[in-house]
Amino acid sequence: MKKIFCIGELLIDFVAENQGKDLTKAKEFSKKAGGAPANVSCAISKLGGDSVFIGCVGNDPFGTFLLRILEDEKVDISLAQKSDTFTTLAFVSLDEDGERDFVFSRGADRELAYDSSHKSYFKNNIIHFGAATALLGGPLEEAYSRYLFDGLTKNAFISFDPNYRVDLWKNKVDSFKRKCESFIEKSHLCKFSLEEAQLLSGKEDVKEACKVLHEIGTEIIVITLGSEGTWLSTKKFQKTIPSIKVTPKDTTGAGDAFIGCLLQQIAEHSSIDALLADESILTNMVARANKAGAITTTNFGAIESLPTLQQLDS
């Protein structure tokens, strides 16, 4: 089984309680571990995969709390870093359908320093680039670009999820699109929401969007469509793969559960060529990943709601 390296932010989600989507009315918050790459690493580990988290937290109680959560979930944190900058925080609100809104207070996640010694670990393994904050400048963005190059030179399977957040990219959408293109060009697999696929391709229609994104370079595209399932596209076939029916309470972490489950399955296969050659294998993988994402929405919080193998197989 291949190792899966998840690179990016690990942060505190302060989730507003009992006031709907309007953060101005929030008075009480619950502390949760968050950050898309960290969620993905936990999703992989919970399903029996071998995940490694690479990111930076503050040298403070919040950072200690976060690393302990990952360690408890059996994620390898040996490559994680600590900084004197305070741990990154996100303030999250939920509407009655479980949809989220975010306000970020960035901190230590941006301080991740590139380490050239990691390059040897990537050989024939998987690297997932899925940070919401990675393309906002600073050491983290530099590390991201250099780890992408390292992965390519070591024959790693590259996965990319842009995790677009409106609050982080106000008045900078063109910059976001430009920075994403180099990752879309080099990735074997890209996971998008419908909004992200439309934004990055400039096309409203999902088929036309995929055509543009494939032309940029990626070989496998998955576009999550919520309750409608996932649009799967390669350069040879496209289809919608339905999900299971659930009553969502909190959509936080659903996309991370989906991509974590998909990567955990890919880690058990020998080559990208074999995946691309067999439509049924990819279809079954995405159907299973849909189920993982759906189960995650039925409880509050991301990491604690991620499914186990027992839940996924029931």
mmCIF file of N, CA, C and O in Angstrom, residues 77-162:
data_model
loop_
_atom_site.group_PDB
_atom_site.id
_atom_site.type_symbol
_atom_site.label_atom_id
_atom_site.label_comp_id
_atom_site.label_asym_id
_atom_site.label_seq_id
_atom_site.Cartn_x
_atom_site.Cartn_y
_atom_site.Cartn_z
ATOM 1 N N ILE A 77 2.579 12.044 12.224
ATOM 2 C CA ILE A 77 2.827 13.484 12.349
ATOM 3 C C ILE A 77 4.319 13.795 12.487
ATOM 4 O O ILE A 77 4.695 14.899 12.878
ATOM 5 N N SER A 78 5.157 12.847 12.119
ATOM 6 C CA SER A 78 6.602 13.027 12.314
ATOM 7 C C SER A 78 7.175 14.143 11.447
ATOM 8 O O SER A 78 8.258 14.672 11.754
ATOM 9 N N LEU A 79 6.490 14.524 10.369
ATOM 10 C CA LEU A 79 6.985 15.584 9.483
ATOM 11 C C LEU A 79 6.286 16.919 9.744
ATOM 12 O O LEU A 79 6.544 17.902 9.048
ATOM 13 N N ALA A 80 5.406 16.973 10.730
ATOM 14 C CA ALA A 80 4.735 18.226 11.079
ATOM 15 C C ALA A 80 5.717 19.165 11.774
ATOM 16 O O ALA A 80 6.693 18.732 12.400
ATOM 17 N N GLN A 81 5.450 20.475 11.671
ATOM 18 C CA GLN A 81 6.319 21.492 12.248
ATOM 19 C C GLN A 81 5.543 22.356 13.242
ATOM 20 O O GLN A 81 4.322 22.442 13.178
ATOM 21 N N LYS A 82 6.306 23.014 14.137
ATOM 22 C CA LYS A 82 5.730 24.001 15.045
ATOM 23 C C LYS A 82 6.410 25.339 14.831
ATOM 24 O O LYS A 82 7.597 25.403 14.500
ATOM 25 N N SER A 83 5.636 26.414 15.033
ATOM 26 C CA SER A 83 6.129 27.770 14.837
ATOM 27 C C SER A 83 5.784 28.623 16.051
ATOM 28 O O SER A 83 4.848 28.315 16.793
ATOM 29 N N ASP A 84 6.538 29.709 16.241
ATOM 30 C CA ASP A 84 6.201 30.653 17.304
ATOM 31 C C ASP A 84 4.981 31.498 16.957
ATOM 32 O O ASP A 84 4.425 32.175 17.822
ATOM 33 N N THR A 85 4.576 31.467 15.687
ATOM 34 C CA THR A 85 3.337 32.135 15.272
ATOM 35 C C THR A 85 2.142 31.352 15.808
ATOM 36 O O THR A 85 2.148 30.128 15.847
ATOM 37 N N PHE A 86 1.098 32.063 16.203
ATOM 38 C CA PHE A 86 -0.065 31.421 16.822
ATOM 39 C C PHE A 86 -0.777 30.507 15.827
ATOM 40 O O PHE A 86 -0.812 30.770 14.616
ATOM 41 N N THR A 87 -1.362 29.430 16.318
ATOM 42 C CA THR A 87 -2.104 28.474 15.496
ATOM 43 C C THR A 87 -3.244 29.164 14.738
ATOM 44 O O THR A 87 -3.943 30.021 15.267
ATOM 45 N N THR A 88 -3.417 28.771 13.483
ATOM 46 C CA THR A 88 -4.476 29.331 12.635
ATOM 47 C C THR A 88 -5.854 28.966 13.175
ATOM 48 O O THR A 88 -6.085 27.836 13.627
ATOM 49 N N LEU A 89 -6.783 29.919 13.092
ATOM 50 C CA LEU A 89 -8.152 29.733 13.566
ATOM 51 C C LEU A 89 -9.136 29.993 12.429
ATOM 52 O O LEU A 89 -8.898 30.843 11.573
ATOM 53 N N ALA A 90 -10.240 29.264 12.434
ATOM 54 C CA ALA A 90 -11.345 29.525 11.511
ATOM 55 C C ALA A 90 -12.635 29.563 12.327
ATOM 56 O O ALA A 90 -12.857 28.715 13.200
ATOM 57 N N PHE A 91 -13.465 30.553 12.056
ATOM 58 C CA PHE A 91 -14.756 30.678 12.720
ATOM 59 C C PHE A 91 -15.830 30.260 11.722
ATOM 60 O O PHE A 91 -15.917 30.794 10.610
ATOM 61 N N VAL A 92 -16.629 29.271 12.103
ATOM 62 C CA VAL A 92 -17.524 28.589 11.171
ATOM 63 C C VAL A 92 -18.960 28.706 11.644
ATOM 64 O O VAL A 92 -19.253 28.522 12.834
ATOM 65 N N SER A 93 -19.866 29.012 10.719
ATOM 66 C CA SER A 93 -21.294 29.005 11.017
ATOM 67 C C SER A 93 -22.000 28.025 10.095
ATOM 68 O O SER A 93 -21.535 27.756 8.985
ATOM 69 N N LEU A 94 -23.133 27.499 10.574
ATOM 70 C CA LEU A 94 -23.889 26.503 9.826
ATOM 71 C C LEU A 94 -25.327 26.955 9.666
ATOM 72 O O LEU A 94 -25.936 27.435 10.623
ATOM 73 N N ASP A 95 -25.891 26.766 8.448
ATOM 74 C CA ASP A 95 -27.321 27.028 8.296
ATOM 75 C C ASP A 95 -28.106 25.750 8.563
ATOM 76 O O ASP A 95 -27.549 24.714 8.922
ATOM 77 N N GLU A 96 -29.396 25.793 8.399
ATOM 78 C CA GLU A 96 -30.246 24.649 8.782
ATOM 79 C C GLU A 96 -30.015 23.421 7.913
ATOM 80 O O GLU A 96 -30.372 22.300 8.301
ATOM 81 N N ASP A 97 -29.407 23.594 6.726
ATOM 82 C CA ASP A 97 -29.090 22.465 5.853
ATOM 83 C C ASP A 97 -27.671 21.954 6.053
ATOM 84 O O ASP A 97 -27.207 21.088 5.311
ATOM 85 N N GLY A 98 -26.965 22.502 7.028
ATOM 86 C CA GLY A 98 -25.606 22.063 7.294
ATOM 87 C C GLY A 98 -24.561 22.749 6.435
ATOM 88 O O GLY A 98 -23.382 22.396 6.507
ATOM 89 N N GLU A 99 -24.956 23.726 5.614
ATOM 90 C CA GLU A 99 -23.982 24.444 4.788
ATOM 91 C C GLU A 99 -23.212 25.434 5.656
ATOM 92 O O GLU A 99 -23.718 25.982 6.623
ATOM 93 N N ARG A 100 -21.954 25.721 5.237
ATOM 94 C CA ARG A 100 -21.031 26.446 6.095
ATOM 95 C C ARG A 100 -20.671 27.820 5.548
ATOM 96 O O ARG A 100 -20.730 28.078 4.360
ATOM 97 N N ASP A 101 -20.240 28.673 6.473
ATOM 98 C CA ASP A 101 -19.598 29.928 6.111
ATOM 99 C C ASP A 101 -18.363 30.057 7.007
ATOM 100 O O ASP A 101 -18.375 29.586 8.146
ATOM 101 N N PHE A 102 -17.297 30.687 6.478
ATOM 102 C CA PHE A 102 -16.028 30.738 7.188
ATOM 103 C C PHE A 102 -15.529 32.171 7.325
ATOM 104 O O PHE A 102 -15.684 32.982 6.418
ATOM 105 N N VAL A 103 -14.867 32.445 8.448
ATOM 106 C CA VAL A 103 -14.002 33.612 8.587
ATOM 107 C C VAL A 103 -12.680 33.103 9.168
ATOM 108 O O VAL A 103 -12.682 32.384 10.172
ATOM 109 N N PHE A 104 -11.562 33.453 8.528
ATOM 110 C CA PHE A 104 -10.255 32.914 8.916
ATOM 111 C C PHE A 104 -9.426 33.954 9.668
ATOM 112 O O PHE A 104 -9.445 35.145 9.349
ATOM 113 N N SER A 105 -8.670 33.473 10.659
ATOM 114 C CA SER A 105 -7.614 34.248 11.297
ATOM 115 C C SER A 105 -6.325 33.452 11.105
ATOM 116 O O SER A 105 -6.046 32.513 11.858
ATOM 117 N N ARG A 106 -5.586 33.827 10.060
ATOM 118 C CA ARG A 106 -4.432 33.005 9.686
ATOM 119 C C ARG A 106 -3.271 33.167 10.644
ATOM 120 O O ARG A 106 -3.026 34.238 11.203
ATOM 121 N N GLY A 107 -2.560 32.073 10.808
ATOM 122 C CA GLY A 107 -1.410 32.075 11.701
ATOM 123 C C GLY A 107 -0.342 31.115 11.226
ATOM 124 O O GLY A 107 0.186 31.233 10.123
ATOM 125 N N ALA A 108 -0.060 30.101 12.036
ATOM 126 C CA ALA A 108 1.111 29.250 11.843
ATOM 127 C C ALA A 108 1.066 28.416 10.576
ATOM 128 O O ALA A 108 2.124 27.995 10.078
ATOM 129 N N ASP A 109 -0.106 28.150 10.009
ATOM 130 C CA ASP A 109 -0.145 27.282 8.819
ATOM 131 C C ASP A 109 0.697 27.847 7.689
ATOM 132 O O ASP A 109 1.300 27.109 6.915
ATOM 133 N N ARG A 110 0.787 29.180 7.589
ATOM 134 C CA ARG A 110 1.553 29.808 6.502
ATOM 135 C C ARG A 110 3.068 29.636 6.678
ATOM 136 O O ARG A 110 3.834 29.877 5.757
ATOM 137 N N GLU A 111 3.495 29.214 7.878
ATOM 138 C CA GLU A 111 4.924 29.159 8.189
ATOM 139 C C GLU A 111 5.569 27.817 7.839
ATOM 140 O O GLU A 111 6.738 27.602 8.165
ATOM 141 N N LEU A 112 4.841 26.916 7.204
ATOM 142 C CA LEU A 112 5.439 25.623 6.848
ATOM 143 C C LEU A 112 6.678 25.833 5.982
ATOM 144 O O LEU A 112 6.608 26.422 4.901
ATOM 145 N N ALA A 113 7.808 25.330 6.437
ATOM 146 C CA ALA A 113 9.072 25.491 5.721
ATOM 147 C C ALA A 113 9.356 24.252 4.874
ATOM 148 O O ALA A 113 9.199 23.117 5.334
ATOM 149 N N TYR A 114 9.778 24.479 3.646
ATOM 150 C CA TYR A 114 10.157 23.377 2.759
ATOM 151 C C TYR A 114 11.338 22.614 3.347
ATOM 152 O O TYR A 114 12.291 23.206 3.861
ATOM 153 N N ASP A 115 11.290 21.292 3.256
ATOM 154 C CA ASP A 115 12.365 20.424 3.743
ATOM 155 C C ASP A 115 12.749 19.475 2.618
ATOM 156 O O ASP A 115 11.973 18.584 2.255
ATOM 157 N N SER A 116 13.939 19.648 2.072
ATOM 158 C CA SER A 116 14.372 18.855 0.917
ATOM 159 C C SER A 116 14.517 17.376 1.247
ATOM 160 O O SER A 116 14.469 16.531 0.345
ATOM 161 N N SER A 117 14.668 17.042 2.522
ATOM 162 C CA SER A 117 14.841 15.633 2.888
ATOM 163 C C SER A 117 13.570 14.817 2.676
ATOM 164 O O SER A 117 13.621 13.583 2.605
ATOM 165 N N HIS A 118 12.424 15.497 2.553
ATOM 166 C CA HIS A 118 11.160 14.776 2.357
ATOM 167 C C HIS A 118 11.078 14.147 0.969
ATOM 168 O O HIS A 118 10.281 13.225 0.749
ATOM 169 N N LYS A 119 11.846 14.655 0.037
ATOM 170 C CA LYS A 119 11.750 14.225 -1.360
ATOM 171 C C LYS A 119 11.862 12.713 -1.497
ATOM 172 O O LYS A 119 11.107 12.089 -2.255
ATOM 173 N N SER A 120 12.760 12.118 -0.753
ATOM 174 C CA SER A 120 12.984 10.674 -0.877
ATOM 175 C C SER A 120 11.764 9.872 -0.425
ATOM 176 O O SER A 120 11.548 8.750 -0.883
ATOM 177 N N TYR A 121 10.959 10.443 0.478
ATOM 178 C CA TYR A 121 9.785 9.731 0.982
ATOM 179 C C TYR A 121 8.679 9.621 -0.067
ATOM 180 O O TYR A 121 7.803 8.754 0.026
ATOM 181 N N PHE A 122 8.698 10.509 -1.048
ATOM 182 C CA PHE A 122 7.600 10.586 -2.011
ATOM 183 C C PHE A 122 7.661 9.512 -3.105
ATOM 184 O O PHE A 122 6.679 9.318 -3.819
ATOM 185 N N LYS A 123 8.781 8.832 -3.233
ATOM 186 C CA LYS A 123 8.979 7.926 -4.364
ATOM 187 C C LYS A 123 7.874 6.885 -4.470
ATOM 188 O O LYS A 123 7.625 6.110 -3.544
ATOM 189 N N ASN A 124 7.174 6.893 -5.610
ATOM 190 C CA ASN A 124 6.117 5.925 -5.930
ATOM 191 C C ASN A 124 4.959 5.953 -4.925
ATOM 192 O O ASN A 124 4.194 4.995 -4.846
ATOM 193 N N ASN A 125 4.821 7.042 -4.181
ATOM 194 C CA ASN A 125 3.727 7.182 -3.241
ATOM 195 C C ASN A 125 2.715 8.209 -3.762
ATOM 196 O O ASN A 125 2.688 8.510 -4.952
ATOM 197 N N ILE A 126 1.863 8.741 -2.901
ATOM 198 C CA ILE A 126 0.808 9.684 -3.282
ATOM 199 C C ILE A 126 0.990 10.972 -2.492
ATOM 200 O O ILE A 126 1.264 10.932 -1.283
ATOM 201 N N ILE A 127 0.837 12.118 -3.164
ATOM 202 C CA ILE A 127 0.846 13.411 -2.480
ATOM 203 C C ILE A 127 -0.486 14.096 -2.755
ATOM 204 O O ILE A 127 -0.889 14.242 -3.909
ATOM 205 N N HIS A 128 -1.132 14.518 -1.683
ATOM 206 C CA HIS A 128 -2.397 15.249 -1.821
ATOM 207 C C HIS A 128 -2.196 16.708 -1.441
ATOM 208 O O HIS A 128 -1.811 17.022 -0.305
ATOM 209 N N PHE A 129 -2.429 17.595 -2.397
ATOM 210 C CA PHE A 129 -2.368 19.035 -2.181
ATOM 211 C C PHE A 129 -3.810 19.531 -2.054
ATOM 212 O O PHE A 129 -4.520 19.628 -3.053
ATOM 213 N N GLY A 130 -4.243 19.831 -0.831
ATOM 214 C CA GLY A 130 -5.643 20.166 -0.639
ATOM 215 C C GLY A 130 -5.888 21.276 0.352
ATOM 216 O O GLY A 130 -6.930 21.318 0.995
ATOM 217 N N ALA A 131 -4.942 22.203 0.488
ATOM 218 C CA ALA A 131 -5.070 23.256 1.492
ATOM 219 C C ALA A 131 -5.852 24.440 0.952
ATOM 220 O O ALA A 131 -5.624 24.890 -0.166
ATOM 221 N N ALA A 132 -6.749 24.971 1.763
ATOM 222 C CA ALA A 132 -7.477 26.184 1.388
ATOM 223 C C ALA A 132 -6.571 27.405 1.404
ATOM 224 O O ALA A 132 -6.816 28.381 0.696
ATOM 225 N N THR A 133 -5.499 27.356 2.207
ATOM 226 C CA THR A 133 -4.654 28.535 2.426
ATOM 227 C C THR A 133 -3.327 28.488 1.677
ATOM 228 O O THR A 133 -2.553 29.441 1.741
ATOM 229 N N ALA A 134 -3.052 27.425 0.935
ATOM 230 C CA ALA A 134 -1.694 27.193 0.441
ATOM 231 C C ALA A 134 -1.220 28.182 -0.610
ATOM 232 O O ALA A 134 -0.014 28.377 -0.778
ATOM 233 N N LEU A 135 -2.135 28.794 -1.344
ATOM 234 C CA LEU A 135 -1.731 29.648 -2.462
ATOM 235 C C LEU A 135 -1.789 31.132 -2.118
ATOM 236 O O LEU A 135 -1.801 31.987 -3.000
ATOM 237 N N LEU A 136 -1.773 31.443 -0.812
ATOM 238 C CA LEU A 136 -1.904 32.825 -0.354
ATOM 239 C C LEU A 136 -0.566 33.487 -0.048
ATOM 240 O O LEU A 136 -0.517 34.546 0.563
ATOM 241 N N GLY A 137 0.516 32.884 -0.478
ATOM 242 C CA GLY A 137 1.832 33.470 -0.271
ATOM 243 C C GLY A 137 2.526 32.927 0.956
ATOM 244 O O GLY A 137 1.981 32.125 1.718
ATOM 245 N N GLY A 138 3.789 33.358 1.152
ATOM 246 C CA GLY A 138 4.558 32.954 2.312
ATOM 247 C C GLY A 138 5.244 31.614 2.130
ATOM 248 O O GLY A 138 5.200 30.993 1.059
ATOM 249 N N PRO A 139 5.900 31.119 3.174
ATOM 250 C CA PRO A 139 6.626 29.854 3.096
ATOM 251 C C PRO A 139 5.766 28.670 2.668
ATOM 252 O O PRO A 139 6.237 27.785 1.962
ATOM 253 N N LEU A 140 4.489 28.623 3.091
ATOM 254 C CA LEU A 140 3.633 27.502 2.726
ATOM 255 C C LEU A 140 3.474 27.400 1.213
ATOM 256 O O LEU A 140 3.560 26.304 0.648
ATOM 257 N N GLU A 141 3.236 28.505 0.545
ATOM 258 C CA GLU A 141 3.074 28.455 -0.903
ATOM 259 C C GLU A 141 4.358 28.007 -1.588
ATOM 260 O O GLU A 141 4.334 27.209 -2.530
ATOM 261 N N GLU A 142 5.497 28.499 -1.103
ATOM 262 C CA GLU A 142 6.771 28.061 -1.672
ATOM 263 C C GLU A 142 6.969 26.566 -1.457
ATOM 264 O O GLU A 142 7.387 25.839 -2.369
ATOM 265 N N ALA A 143 6.665 26.085 -0.248
ATOM 266 C CA ALA A 143 6.803 24.651 0.044
ATOM 267 C C ALA A 143 5.892 23.831 -0.858
ATOM 268 O O ALA A 143 6.291 22.773 -1.366
ATOM 269 N N TYR A 144 4.678 24.318 -1.081
ATOM 270 C CA TYR A 144 3.728 23.623 -1.939
ATOM 271 C C TYR A 144 4.297 23.416 -3.344
ATOM 272 O O TYR A 144 4.261 22.312 -3.890
ATOM 273 N N SER A 145 4.804 24.476 -3.915
ATOM 274 C CA SER A 145 5.341 24.401 -5.274
ATOM 275 C C SER A 145 6.542 23.470 -5.350
ATOM 276 O O SER A 145 6.681 22.688 -6.296
ATOM 277 N N ARG A 146 7.395 23.536 -4.348
ATOM 278 C CA ARG A 146 8.605 22.702 -4.364
ATOM 279 C C ARG A 146 8.276 21.232 -4.109
ATOM 280 O O ARG A 146 8.884 20.339 -4.700
ATOM 281 N N TYR A 147 7.300 20.974 -3.252
ATOM 282 C CA TYR A 147 6.896 19.586 -3.029
ATOM 283 C C TYR A 147 6.199 19.008 -4.266
ATOM 284 O O TYR A 147 6.311 17.804 -4.542
ATOM 285 N N LEU A 148 5.480 19.842 -5.014
ATOM 286 C CA LEU A 148 4.898 19.382 -6.276
ATOM 287 C C LEU A 148 5.995 18.927 -7.224
ATOM 288 O O LEU A 148 5.913 17.836 -7.807
ATOM 289 N N PHE A 149 7.026 19.730 -7.373
ATOM 290 C CA PHE A 149 8.153 19.368 -8.247
ATOM 291 C C PHE A 149 8.821 18.090 -7.745
ATOM 292 O O PHE A 149 9.129 17.182 -8.537
ATOM 293 N N ASP A 150 9.053 18.007 -6.435
ATOM 294 C CA ASP A 150 9.687 16.815 -5.866
ATOM 295 C C ASP A 150 8.854 15.563 -6.146
ATOM 296 O O ASP A 150 9.399 14.502 -6.494
ATOM 297 N N GLY A 151 7.554 15.672 -5.983
ATOM 298 C CA GLY A 151 6.686 14.533 -6.223
ATOM 299 C C GLY A 151 6.744 14.063 -7.662
ATOM 300 O O GLY A 151 6.789 12.853 -7.943
ATOM 301 N N LEU A 152 6.758 14.996 -8.586
ATOM 302 C CA LEU A 152 6.817 14.648 -10.005
ATOM 303 C C LEU A 152 8.129 13.949 -10.345
ATOM 304 O O LEU A 152 8.144 12.998 -11.132
ATOM 305 N N THR A 153 9.213 14.406 -9.754
ATOM 306 C CA THR A 153 10.511 13.780 -10.043
ATOM 307 C C THR A 153 10.645 12.403 -9.402
ATOM 308 O O THR A 153 11.497 11.617 -9.806
ATOM 309 N N LYS A 154 9.798 12.114 -8.418
ATOM 310 C CA LYS A 154 9.844 10.825 -7.726
ATOM 311 C C LYS A 154 8.687 9.905 -8.113
ATOM 312 O O LYS A 154 8.394 8.936 -7.409
ATOM 313 N N ASN A 155 8.042 10.192 -9.238
ATOM 314 C CA ASN A 155 6.986 9.328 -9.757
ATOM 315 C C ASN A 155 5.828 9.166 -8.778
ATOM 316 O O ASN A 155 5.209 8.105 -8.686
ATOM 317 N N ALA A 156 5.527 10.229 -8.047
ATOM 318 C CA ALA A 156 4.393 10.187 -7.119
ATOM 319 C C ALA A 156 3.091 10.439 -7.877
ATOM 320 O O ALA A 156 3.072 11.123 -8.903
ATOM 321 N N PHE A 157 2.020 9.878 -7.361
ATOM 322 C CA PHE A 157 0.672 10.176 -7.846
ATOM 323 C C PHE A 157 0.247 11.483 -7.194
ATOM 324 O O PHE A 157 0.276 11.618 -5.970
ATOM 325 N N ILE A 158 -0.162 12.460 -8.010
ATOM 326 C CA ILE A 158 -0.477 13.796 -7.506
ATOM 327 C C ILE A 158 -1.979 14.018 -7.495
ATOM 328 O O ILE A 158 -2.658 13.838 -8.507
ATOM 329 N N SER A 159 -2.493 14.426 -6.337
ATOM 330 C CA SER A 159 -3.910 14.753 -6.159
ATOM 331 C C SER A 159 -4.021 16.221 -5.748
ATOM 332 O O SER A 159 -3.236 16.699 -4.923
ATOM 333 N N PHE A 160 -5.029 16.920 -6.309
ATOM 334 C CA PHE A 160 -5.200 18.348 -6.011
ATOM 335 C C PHE A 160 -6.665 18.678 -5.773
ATOM 336 O O PHE A 160 -7.539 18.278 -6.537
ATOM 337 N N ASP A 161 -6.914 19.412 -4.682
ATOM 338 C CA ASP A 161 -8.244 19.935 -4.349
ATOM 339 C C ASP A 161 -8.046 21.405 -3.987
ATOM 340 O O ASP A 161 -7.414 21.716 -2.974
ATOM 341 N N PRO A 162 -8.569 22.345 -4.785
ATOM 342 C CA PRO A 162 -8.282 23.762 -4.535
ATOM 343 C C PRO A 162 -8.918 24.325 -3.269
ATOM 344 O O PRO A 162 -8.444 25.330 -2.740
#
